[in-house]
PDB file of C-alpha atoms and ligand atoms in Angstrom:
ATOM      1  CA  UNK A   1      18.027   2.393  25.674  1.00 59.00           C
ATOM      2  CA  UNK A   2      19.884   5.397  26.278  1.00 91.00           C
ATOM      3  CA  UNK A   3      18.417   8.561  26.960  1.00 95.00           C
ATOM      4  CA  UNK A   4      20.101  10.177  23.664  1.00 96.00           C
ATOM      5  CA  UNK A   5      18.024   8.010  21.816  1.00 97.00           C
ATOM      6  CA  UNK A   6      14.205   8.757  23.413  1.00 97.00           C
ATOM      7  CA  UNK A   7      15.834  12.795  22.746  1.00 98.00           C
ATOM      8  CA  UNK A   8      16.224  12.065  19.239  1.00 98.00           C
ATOM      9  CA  UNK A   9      12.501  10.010  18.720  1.00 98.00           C
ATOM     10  CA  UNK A  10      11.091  13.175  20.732  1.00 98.00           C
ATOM     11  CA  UNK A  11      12.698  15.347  17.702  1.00 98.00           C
ATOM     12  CA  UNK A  12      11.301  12.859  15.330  1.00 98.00           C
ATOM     13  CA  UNK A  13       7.972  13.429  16.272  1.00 98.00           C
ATOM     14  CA  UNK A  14       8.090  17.023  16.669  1.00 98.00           C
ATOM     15  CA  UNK A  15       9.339  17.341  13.303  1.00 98.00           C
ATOM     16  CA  UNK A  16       6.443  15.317  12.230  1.00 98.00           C
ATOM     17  CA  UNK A  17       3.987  17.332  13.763  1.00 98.00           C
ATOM     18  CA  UNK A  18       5.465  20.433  12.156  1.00 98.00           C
ATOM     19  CA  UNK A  19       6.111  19.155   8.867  1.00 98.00           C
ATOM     20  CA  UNK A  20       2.174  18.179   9.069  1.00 98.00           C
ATOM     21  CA  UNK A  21       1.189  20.876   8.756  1.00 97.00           C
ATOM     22  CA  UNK A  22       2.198  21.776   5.547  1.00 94.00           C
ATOM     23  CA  UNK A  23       0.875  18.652   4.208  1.00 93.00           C
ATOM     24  CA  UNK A  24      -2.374  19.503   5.776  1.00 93.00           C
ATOM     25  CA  UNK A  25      -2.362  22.697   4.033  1.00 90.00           C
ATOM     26  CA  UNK A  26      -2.756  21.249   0.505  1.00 82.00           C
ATOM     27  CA  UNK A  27      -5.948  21.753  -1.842  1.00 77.00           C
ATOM     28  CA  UNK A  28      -5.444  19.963  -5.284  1.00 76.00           C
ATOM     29  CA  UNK A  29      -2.159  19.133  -5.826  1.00 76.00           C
ATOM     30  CA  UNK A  30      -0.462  18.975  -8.889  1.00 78.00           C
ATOM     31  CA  UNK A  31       1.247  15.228  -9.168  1.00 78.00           C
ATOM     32  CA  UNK A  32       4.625  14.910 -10.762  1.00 81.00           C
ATOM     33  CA  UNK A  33       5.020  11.471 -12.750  1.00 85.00           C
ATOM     34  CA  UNK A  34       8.613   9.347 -11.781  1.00 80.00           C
ATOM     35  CA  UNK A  35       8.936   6.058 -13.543  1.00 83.00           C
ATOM     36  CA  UNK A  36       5.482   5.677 -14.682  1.00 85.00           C
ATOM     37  CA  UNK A  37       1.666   6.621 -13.974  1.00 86.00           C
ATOM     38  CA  UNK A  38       1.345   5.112 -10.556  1.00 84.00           C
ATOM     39  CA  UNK A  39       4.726   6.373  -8.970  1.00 80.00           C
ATOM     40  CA  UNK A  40       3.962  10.165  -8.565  1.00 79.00           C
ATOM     41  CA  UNK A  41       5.697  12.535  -6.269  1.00 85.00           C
ATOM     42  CA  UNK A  42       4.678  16.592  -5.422  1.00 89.00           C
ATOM     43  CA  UNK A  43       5.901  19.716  -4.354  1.00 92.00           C
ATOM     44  CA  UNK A  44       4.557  18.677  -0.660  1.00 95.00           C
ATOM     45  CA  UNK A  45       6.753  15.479  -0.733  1.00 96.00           C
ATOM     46  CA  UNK A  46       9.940  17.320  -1.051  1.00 95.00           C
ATOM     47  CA  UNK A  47       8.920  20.374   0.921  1.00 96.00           C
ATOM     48  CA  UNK A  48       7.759  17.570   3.935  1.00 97.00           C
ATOM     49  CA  UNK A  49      11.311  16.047   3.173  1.00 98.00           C
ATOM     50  CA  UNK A  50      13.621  19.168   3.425  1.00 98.00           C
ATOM     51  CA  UNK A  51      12.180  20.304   6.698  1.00 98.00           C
ATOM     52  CA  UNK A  52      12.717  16.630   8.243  1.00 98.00           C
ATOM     53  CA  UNK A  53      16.294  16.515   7.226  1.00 98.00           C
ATOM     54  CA  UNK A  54      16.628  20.700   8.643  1.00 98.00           C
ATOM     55  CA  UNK A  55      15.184  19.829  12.215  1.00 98.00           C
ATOM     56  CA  UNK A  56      16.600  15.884  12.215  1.00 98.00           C
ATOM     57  CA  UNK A  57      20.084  17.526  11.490  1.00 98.00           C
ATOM     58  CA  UNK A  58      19.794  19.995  14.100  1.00 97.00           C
ATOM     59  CA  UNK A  59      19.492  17.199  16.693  1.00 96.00           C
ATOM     60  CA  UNK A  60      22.346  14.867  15.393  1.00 97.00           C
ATOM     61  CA  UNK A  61      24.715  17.051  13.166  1.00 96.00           C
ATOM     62  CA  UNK A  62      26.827  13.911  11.955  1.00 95.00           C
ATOM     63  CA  UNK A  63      23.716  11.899  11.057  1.00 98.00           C
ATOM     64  CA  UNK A  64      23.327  10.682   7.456  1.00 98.00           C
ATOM     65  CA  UNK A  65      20.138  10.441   5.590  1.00 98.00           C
ATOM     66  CA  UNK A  66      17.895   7.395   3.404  1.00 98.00           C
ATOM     67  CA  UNK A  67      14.972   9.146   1.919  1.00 98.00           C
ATOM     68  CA  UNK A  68      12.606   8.327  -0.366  1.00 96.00           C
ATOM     69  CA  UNK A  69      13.191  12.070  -2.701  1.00 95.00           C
ATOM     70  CA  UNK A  70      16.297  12.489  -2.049  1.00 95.00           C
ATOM     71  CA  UNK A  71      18.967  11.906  -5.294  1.00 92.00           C
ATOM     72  CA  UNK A  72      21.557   9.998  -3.682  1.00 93.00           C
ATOM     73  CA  UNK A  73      21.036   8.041  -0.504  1.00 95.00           C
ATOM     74  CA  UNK A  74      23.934   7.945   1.923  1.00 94.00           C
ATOM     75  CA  UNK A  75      25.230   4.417   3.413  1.00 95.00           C
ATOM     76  CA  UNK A  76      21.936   2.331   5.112  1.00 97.00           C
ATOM     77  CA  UNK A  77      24.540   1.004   7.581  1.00 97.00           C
ATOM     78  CA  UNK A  78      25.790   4.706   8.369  1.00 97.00           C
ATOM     79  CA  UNK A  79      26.828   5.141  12.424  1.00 97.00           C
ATOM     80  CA  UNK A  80      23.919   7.439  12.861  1.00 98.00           C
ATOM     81  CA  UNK A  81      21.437   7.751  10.046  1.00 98.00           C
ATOM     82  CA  UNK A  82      17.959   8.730   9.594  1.00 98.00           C
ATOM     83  CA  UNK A  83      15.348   6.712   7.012  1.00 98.00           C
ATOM     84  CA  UNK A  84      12.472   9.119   5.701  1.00 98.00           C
ATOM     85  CA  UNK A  85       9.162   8.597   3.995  1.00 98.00           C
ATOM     86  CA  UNK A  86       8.130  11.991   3.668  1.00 98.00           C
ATOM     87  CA  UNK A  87       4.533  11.249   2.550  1.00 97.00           C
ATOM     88  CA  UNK A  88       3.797   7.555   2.446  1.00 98.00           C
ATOM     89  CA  UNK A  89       0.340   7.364   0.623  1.00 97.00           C
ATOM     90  CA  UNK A  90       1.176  10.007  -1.866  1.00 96.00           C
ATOM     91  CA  UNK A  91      -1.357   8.892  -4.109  1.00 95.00           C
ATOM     92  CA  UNK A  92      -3.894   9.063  -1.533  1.00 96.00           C
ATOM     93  CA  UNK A  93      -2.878  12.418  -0.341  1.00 96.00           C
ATOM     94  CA  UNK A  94      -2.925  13.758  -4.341  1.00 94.00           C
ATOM     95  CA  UNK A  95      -6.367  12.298  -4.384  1.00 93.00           C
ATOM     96  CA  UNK A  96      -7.655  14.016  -1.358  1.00 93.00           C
ATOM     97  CA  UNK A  97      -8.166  10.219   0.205  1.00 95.00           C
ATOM     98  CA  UNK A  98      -7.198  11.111   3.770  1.00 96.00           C
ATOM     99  CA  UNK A  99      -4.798   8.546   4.599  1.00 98.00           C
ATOM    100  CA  UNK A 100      -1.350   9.389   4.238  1.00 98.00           C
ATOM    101  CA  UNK A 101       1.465   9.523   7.237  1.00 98.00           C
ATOM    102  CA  UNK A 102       5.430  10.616   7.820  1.00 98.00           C
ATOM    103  CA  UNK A 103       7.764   7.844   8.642  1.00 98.00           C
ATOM    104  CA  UNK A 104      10.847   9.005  10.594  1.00 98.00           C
ATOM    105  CA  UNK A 105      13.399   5.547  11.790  1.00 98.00           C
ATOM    106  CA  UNK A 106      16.498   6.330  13.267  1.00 98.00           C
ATOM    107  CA  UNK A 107      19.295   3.411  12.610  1.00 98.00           C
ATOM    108  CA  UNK A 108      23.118   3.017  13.967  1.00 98.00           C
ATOM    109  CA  UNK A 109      24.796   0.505  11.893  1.00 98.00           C
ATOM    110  CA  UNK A 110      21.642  -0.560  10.502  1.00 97.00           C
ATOM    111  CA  UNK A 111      19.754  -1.325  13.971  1.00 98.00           C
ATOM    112  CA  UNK A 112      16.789   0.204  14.076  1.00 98.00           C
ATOM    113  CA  UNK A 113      16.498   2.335  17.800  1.00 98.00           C
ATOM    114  CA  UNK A 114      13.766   4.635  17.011  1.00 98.00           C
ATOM    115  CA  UNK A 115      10.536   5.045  14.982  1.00 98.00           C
ATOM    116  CA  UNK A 116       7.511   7.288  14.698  1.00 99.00           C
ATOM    117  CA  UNK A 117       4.773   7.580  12.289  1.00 99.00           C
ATOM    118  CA  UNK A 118       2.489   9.851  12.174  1.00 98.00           C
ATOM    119  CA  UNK A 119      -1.086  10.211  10.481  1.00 98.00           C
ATOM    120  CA  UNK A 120      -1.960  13.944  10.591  1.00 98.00           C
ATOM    121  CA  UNK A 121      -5.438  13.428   9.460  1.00 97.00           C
ATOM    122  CA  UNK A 122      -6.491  11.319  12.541  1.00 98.00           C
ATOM    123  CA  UNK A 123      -3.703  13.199  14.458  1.00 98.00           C
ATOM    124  CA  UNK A 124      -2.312   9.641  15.263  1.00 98.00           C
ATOM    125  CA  UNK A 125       1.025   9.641  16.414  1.00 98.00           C
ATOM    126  CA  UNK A 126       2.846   5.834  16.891  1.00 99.00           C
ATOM    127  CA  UNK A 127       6.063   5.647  18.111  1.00 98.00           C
ATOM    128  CA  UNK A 128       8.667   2.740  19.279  1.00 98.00           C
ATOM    129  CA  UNK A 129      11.720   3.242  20.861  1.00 98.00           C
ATOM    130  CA  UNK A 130      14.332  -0.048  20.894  1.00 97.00           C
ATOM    131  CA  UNK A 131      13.409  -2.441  24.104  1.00 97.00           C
ATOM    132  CA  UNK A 132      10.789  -0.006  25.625  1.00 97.00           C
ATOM    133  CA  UNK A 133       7.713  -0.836  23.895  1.00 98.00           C
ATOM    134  CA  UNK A 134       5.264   0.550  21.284  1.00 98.00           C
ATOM    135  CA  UNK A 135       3.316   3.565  21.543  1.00 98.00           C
ATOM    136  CA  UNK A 136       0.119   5.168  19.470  1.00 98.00           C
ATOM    137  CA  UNK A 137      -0.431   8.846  21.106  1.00 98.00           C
ATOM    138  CA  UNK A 138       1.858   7.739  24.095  1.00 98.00           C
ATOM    139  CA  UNK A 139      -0.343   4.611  25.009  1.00 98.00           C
ATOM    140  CA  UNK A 140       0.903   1.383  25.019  1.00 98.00           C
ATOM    141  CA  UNK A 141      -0.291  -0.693  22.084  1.00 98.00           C
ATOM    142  CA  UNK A 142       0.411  -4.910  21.466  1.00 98.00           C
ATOM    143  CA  UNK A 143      -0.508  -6.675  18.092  1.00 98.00           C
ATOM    144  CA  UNK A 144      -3.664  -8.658  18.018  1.00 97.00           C
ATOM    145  CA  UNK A 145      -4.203 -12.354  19.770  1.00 95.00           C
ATOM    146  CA  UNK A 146      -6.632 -12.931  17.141  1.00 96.00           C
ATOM    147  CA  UNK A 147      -6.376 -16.198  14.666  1.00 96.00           C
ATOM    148  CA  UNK A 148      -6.028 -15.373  11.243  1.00 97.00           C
ATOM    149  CA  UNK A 149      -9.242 -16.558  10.585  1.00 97.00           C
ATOM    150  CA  UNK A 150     -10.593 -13.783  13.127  1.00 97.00           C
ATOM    151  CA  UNK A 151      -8.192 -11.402  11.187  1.00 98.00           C
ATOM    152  CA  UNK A 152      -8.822  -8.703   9.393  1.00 98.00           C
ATOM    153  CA  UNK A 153      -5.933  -8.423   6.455  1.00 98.00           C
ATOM    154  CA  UNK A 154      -4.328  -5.419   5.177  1.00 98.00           C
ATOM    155  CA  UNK A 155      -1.979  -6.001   1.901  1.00 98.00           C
ATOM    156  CA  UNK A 156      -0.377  -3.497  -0.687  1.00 98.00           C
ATOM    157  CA  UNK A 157      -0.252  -4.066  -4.463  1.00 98.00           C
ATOM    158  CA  UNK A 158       2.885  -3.344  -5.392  1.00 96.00           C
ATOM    159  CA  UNK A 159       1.191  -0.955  -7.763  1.00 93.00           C
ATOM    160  CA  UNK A 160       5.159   0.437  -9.130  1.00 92.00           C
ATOM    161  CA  UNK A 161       5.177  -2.977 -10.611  1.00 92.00           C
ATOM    162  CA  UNK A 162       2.591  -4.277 -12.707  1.00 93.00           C
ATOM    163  CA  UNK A 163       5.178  -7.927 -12.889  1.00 95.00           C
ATOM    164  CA  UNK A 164       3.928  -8.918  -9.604  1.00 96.00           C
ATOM    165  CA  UNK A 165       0.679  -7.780  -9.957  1.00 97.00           C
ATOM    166  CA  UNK A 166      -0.918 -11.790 -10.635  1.00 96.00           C
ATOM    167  CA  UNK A 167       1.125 -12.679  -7.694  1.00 96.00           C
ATOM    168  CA  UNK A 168      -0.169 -10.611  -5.287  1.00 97.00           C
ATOM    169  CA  UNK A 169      -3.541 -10.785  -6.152  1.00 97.00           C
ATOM    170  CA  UNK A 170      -3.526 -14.787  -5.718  1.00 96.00           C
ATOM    171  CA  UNK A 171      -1.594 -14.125  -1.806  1.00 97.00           C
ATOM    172  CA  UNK A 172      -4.669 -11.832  -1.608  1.00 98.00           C
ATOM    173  CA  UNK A 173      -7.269 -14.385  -2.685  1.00 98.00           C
ATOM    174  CA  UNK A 174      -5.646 -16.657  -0.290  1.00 97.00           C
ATOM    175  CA  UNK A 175      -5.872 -14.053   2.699  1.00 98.00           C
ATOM    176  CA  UNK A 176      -9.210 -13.134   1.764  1.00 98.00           C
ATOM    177  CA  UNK A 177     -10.605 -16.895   2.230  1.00 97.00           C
ATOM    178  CA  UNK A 178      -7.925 -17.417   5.125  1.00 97.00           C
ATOM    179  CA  UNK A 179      -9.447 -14.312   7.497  1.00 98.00           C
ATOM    180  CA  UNK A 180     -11.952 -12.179   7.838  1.00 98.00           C
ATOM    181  CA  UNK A 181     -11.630  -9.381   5.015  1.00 98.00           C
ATOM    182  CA  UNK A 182      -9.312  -7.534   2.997  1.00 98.00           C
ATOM    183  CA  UNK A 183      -7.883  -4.089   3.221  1.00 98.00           C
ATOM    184  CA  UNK A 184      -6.159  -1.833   0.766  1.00 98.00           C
ATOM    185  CA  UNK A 185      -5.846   1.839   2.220  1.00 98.00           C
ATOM    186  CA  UNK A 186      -2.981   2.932   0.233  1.00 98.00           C
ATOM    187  CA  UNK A 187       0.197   3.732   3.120  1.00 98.00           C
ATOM    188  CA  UNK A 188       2.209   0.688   3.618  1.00 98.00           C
ATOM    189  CA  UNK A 189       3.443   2.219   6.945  1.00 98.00           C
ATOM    190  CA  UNK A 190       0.097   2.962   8.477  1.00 98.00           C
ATOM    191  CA  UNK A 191      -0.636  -0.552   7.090  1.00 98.00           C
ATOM    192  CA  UNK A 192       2.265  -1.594   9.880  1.00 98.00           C
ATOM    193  CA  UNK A 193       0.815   0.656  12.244  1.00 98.00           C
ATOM    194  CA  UNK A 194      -2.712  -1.382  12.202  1.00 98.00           C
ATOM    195  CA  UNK A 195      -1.009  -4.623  12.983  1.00 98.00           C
ATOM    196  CA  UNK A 196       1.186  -2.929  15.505  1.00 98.00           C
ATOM    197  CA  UNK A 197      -1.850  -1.665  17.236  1.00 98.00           C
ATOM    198  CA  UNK A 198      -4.291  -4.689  16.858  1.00 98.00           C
ATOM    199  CA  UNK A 199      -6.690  -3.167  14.191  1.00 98.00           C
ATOM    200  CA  UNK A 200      -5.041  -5.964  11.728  1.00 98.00           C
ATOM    201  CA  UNK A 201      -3.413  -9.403  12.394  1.00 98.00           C
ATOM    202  CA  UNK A 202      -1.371  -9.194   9.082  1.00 98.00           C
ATOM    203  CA  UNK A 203      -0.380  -6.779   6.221  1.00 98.00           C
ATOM    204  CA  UNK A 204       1.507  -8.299   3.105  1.00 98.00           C
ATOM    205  CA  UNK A 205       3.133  -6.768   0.004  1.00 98.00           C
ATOM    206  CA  UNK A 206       5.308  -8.151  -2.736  1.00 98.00           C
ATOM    207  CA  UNK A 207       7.723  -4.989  -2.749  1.00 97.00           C
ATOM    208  CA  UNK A 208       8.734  -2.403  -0.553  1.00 98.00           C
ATOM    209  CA  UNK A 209      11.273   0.151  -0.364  1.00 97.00           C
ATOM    210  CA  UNK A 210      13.669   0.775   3.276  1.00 98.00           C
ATOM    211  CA  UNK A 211      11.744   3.839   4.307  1.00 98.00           C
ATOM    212  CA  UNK A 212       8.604   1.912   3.864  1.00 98.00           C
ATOM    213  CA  UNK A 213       8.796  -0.198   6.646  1.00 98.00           C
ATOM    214  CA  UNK A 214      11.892   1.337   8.691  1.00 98.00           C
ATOM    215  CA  UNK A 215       9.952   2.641  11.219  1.00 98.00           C
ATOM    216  CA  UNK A 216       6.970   0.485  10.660  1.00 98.00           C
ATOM    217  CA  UNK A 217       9.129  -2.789  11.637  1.00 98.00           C
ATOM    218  CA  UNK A 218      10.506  -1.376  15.056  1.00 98.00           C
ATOM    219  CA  UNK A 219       7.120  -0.281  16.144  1.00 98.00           C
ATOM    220  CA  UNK A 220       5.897  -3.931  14.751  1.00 98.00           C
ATOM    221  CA  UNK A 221       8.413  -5.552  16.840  1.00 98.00           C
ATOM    222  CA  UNK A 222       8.179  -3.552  20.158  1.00 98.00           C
ATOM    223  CA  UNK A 223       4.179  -4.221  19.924  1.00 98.00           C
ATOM    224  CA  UNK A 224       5.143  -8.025  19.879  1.00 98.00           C
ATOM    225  CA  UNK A 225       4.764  -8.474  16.309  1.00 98.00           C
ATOM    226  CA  UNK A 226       6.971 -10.476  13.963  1.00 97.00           C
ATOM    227  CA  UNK A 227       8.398  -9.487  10.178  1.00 98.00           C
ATOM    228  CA  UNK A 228       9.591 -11.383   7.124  1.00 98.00           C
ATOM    229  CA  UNK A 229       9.537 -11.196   4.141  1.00 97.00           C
ATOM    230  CA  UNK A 230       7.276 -13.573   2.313  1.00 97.00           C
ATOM    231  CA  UNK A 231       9.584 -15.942   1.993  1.00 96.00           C
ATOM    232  CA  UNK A 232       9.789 -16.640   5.777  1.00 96.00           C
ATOM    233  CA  UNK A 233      13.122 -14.940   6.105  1.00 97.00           C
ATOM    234  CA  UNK A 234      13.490 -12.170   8.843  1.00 96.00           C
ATOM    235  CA  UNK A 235      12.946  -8.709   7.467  1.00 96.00           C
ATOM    236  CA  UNK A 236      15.991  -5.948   8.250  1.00 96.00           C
ATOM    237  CA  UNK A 237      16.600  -2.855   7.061  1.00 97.00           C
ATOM    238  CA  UNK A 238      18.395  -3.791   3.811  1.00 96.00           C
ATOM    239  CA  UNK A 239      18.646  -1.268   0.689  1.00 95.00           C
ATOM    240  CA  UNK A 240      16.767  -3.747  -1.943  1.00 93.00           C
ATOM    241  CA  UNK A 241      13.320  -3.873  -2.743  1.00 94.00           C
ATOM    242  CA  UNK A 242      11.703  -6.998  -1.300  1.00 95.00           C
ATOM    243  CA  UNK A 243       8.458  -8.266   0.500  1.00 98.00           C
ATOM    244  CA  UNK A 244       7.175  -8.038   3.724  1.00 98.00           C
ATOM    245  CA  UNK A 245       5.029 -10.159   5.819  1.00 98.00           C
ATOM    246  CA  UNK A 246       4.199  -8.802   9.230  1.00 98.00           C
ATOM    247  CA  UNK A 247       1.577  -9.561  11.953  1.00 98.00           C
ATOM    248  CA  UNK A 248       0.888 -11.167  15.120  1.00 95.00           C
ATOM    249  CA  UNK A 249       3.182 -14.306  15.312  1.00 94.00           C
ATOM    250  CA  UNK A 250       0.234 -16.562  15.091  1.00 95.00           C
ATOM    251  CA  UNK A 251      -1.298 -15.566  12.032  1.00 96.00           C
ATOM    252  CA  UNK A 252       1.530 -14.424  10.315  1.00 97.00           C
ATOM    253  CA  UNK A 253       3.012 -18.183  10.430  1.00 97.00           C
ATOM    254  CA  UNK A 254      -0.426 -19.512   9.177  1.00 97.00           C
ATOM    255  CA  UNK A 255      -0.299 -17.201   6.618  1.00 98.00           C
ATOM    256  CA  UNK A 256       3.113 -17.809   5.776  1.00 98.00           C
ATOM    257  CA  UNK A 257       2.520 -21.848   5.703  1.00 97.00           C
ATOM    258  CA  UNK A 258      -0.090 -21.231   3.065  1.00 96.00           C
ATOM    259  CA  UNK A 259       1.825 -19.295   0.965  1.00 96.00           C
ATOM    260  CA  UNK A 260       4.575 -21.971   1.164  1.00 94.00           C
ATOM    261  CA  UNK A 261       1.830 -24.782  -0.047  1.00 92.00           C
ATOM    262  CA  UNK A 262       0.470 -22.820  -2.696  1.00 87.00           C
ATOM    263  CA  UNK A 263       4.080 -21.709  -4.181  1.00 85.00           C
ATOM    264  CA  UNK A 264       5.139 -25.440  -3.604  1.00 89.00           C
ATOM    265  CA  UNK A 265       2.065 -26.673  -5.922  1.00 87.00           C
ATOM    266  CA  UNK A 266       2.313 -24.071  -8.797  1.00 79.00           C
TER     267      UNK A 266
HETATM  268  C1  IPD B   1       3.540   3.471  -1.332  1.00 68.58           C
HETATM  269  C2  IPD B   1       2.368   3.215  -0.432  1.00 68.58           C
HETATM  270  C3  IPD B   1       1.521   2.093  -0.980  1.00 68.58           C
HETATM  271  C4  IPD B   1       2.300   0.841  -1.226  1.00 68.58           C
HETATM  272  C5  IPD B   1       3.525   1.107  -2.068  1.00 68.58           C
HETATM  273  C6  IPD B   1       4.364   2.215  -1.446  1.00 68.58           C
HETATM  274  P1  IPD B   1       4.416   6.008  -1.400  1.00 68.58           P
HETATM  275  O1  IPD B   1       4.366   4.497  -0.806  1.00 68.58           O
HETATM  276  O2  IPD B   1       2.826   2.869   0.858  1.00 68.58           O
HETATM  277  O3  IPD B   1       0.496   1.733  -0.080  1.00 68.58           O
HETATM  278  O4  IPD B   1       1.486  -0.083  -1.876  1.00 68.58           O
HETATM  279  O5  IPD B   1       4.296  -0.085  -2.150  1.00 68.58           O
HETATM  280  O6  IPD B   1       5.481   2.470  -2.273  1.00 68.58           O
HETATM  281  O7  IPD B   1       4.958   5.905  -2.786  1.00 68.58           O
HETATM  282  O8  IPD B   1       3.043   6.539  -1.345  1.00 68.58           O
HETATM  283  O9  IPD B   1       5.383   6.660  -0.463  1.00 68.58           O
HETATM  284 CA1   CA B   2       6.541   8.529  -0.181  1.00 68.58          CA
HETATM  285 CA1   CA B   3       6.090   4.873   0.888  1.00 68.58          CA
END
């Protein structure tokens, strides 16, 4: 990749780290409410945000921006554009349960070319850039060789919509009796991170948002890891909500075969 690009991830996570530090400076947090109980949003979410967008804009003036708190999002398939979770885990981070991260993904035309996620807490800082591998505090990390059954599983409940709640508890009952254990920690991109890294051979959820996985799926991908969605097709960046399947390819198509049995039988 060109060197224009590893500039711009360098920015990314330099932004992160500074933008961190804000986040890390927050002692009970008032939570704002959006469309009901479970979606909640704070002053550190937007502050996080603005900063991003100030120091990402510096780097690549004609860039356009996807973020989760911002009003309107520009085009997803923009030339140069930037995909932000400012906070992902926000109800973690409201409930003083450390484990929250940024998400930063740079796209051109909707291919992904650079990603980093960082968990300030842990001071964890992963990072892919397009063809050159995936990194976790600049070391090279691969997903796990591991069978599913010698998995462990890390899955999301869709918790901003209580319609698929049935569904993705029965993909987690079949998970559960398919590896080793279940994990639900709250930040679907650190969830990525895990598989990315080896800690997890899968993560699932019924419905995720672009700047969920943007930078989640390139570092997935560069670690050797494969993503759908839980349907088996490929996941891209794509503005609506949908699943995601990712892990090492094994277990990820043994996971994805049961899911196929059990929808064909119900
Ligand atoms: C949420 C978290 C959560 C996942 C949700 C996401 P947010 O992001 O990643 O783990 O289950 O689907 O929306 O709202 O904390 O940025
Ligand atoms: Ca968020
Ligand atoms: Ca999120």
């Amino acid at each position: 990749m060109e060197q224009r690009i590893r500039e711009i991830c360098r920015v990314m996570m330099d932004a992160e780290r500074e933008a961190a530090k804000l986040m890390l400076q927050a002692h009970e947090v008032p939570a704002e409410t959006k469309t009901d109980r479970r979606d909640v949003v704070t002053e550190f979410d937007r502050r996080v945000q603005a900063l991003l967008v100030q120091r990402l804009r510096e780097a690549a003036p004609g860039a356009r921006f996807y973020c989760e708190e911002q009003d309107e999002h520009d085009d997803l398939y923009a030339e140069e554009l930037f995909v932000i979770d400012p906070i992902d885990g926000t109800m973690n981070f409201v409930h003083g349960f450390h484990h929250s991260c940024l998400s930063v993904a740079y796209a051109r035309r909707g291919e992904l070319c650079a990603g980093a996620i960082y968990n300030p807490y842990v001071d964890e800082m992963f990072h892919a850039v397009r063809g050159e591998g995936a990194f976790l505090n600049g070391r090279a990390i691969r997903v796990s060789r591991e069978a599913l059954r010698d998995s462990i599983v890390c899955y999301g409940t869709a918790p901003y919509d209580m319609r698929l709640a049935d569904e993705s508890f029965s993909l987690a009952r079949i998970a559960f009796e398919a590896s080793l254990d279940l994990r639900r920690e709250g930040a679907a991109a650190l969830d990525l991170c895990s598989v990315a890294a080896g800690r997890a051979g899968l993560y699932f959820e019924m419905r995720v948002s672009p700047w969920d996985y943007a930078a989640g799926l390139l570092i997935v991908q560069e670690a050797g890891g494969d993503c759908r969605r839980l349907d088996g097709r490929p996941l891209v960046l794509e503005p609506e909500r949908d699943s995601i399947a990712v892990g090492a390819p094994g277990a990820l198509a043994e996971f994805l075969s049961l899911v196929k049995s059990r929808r064909a039988s119900t």
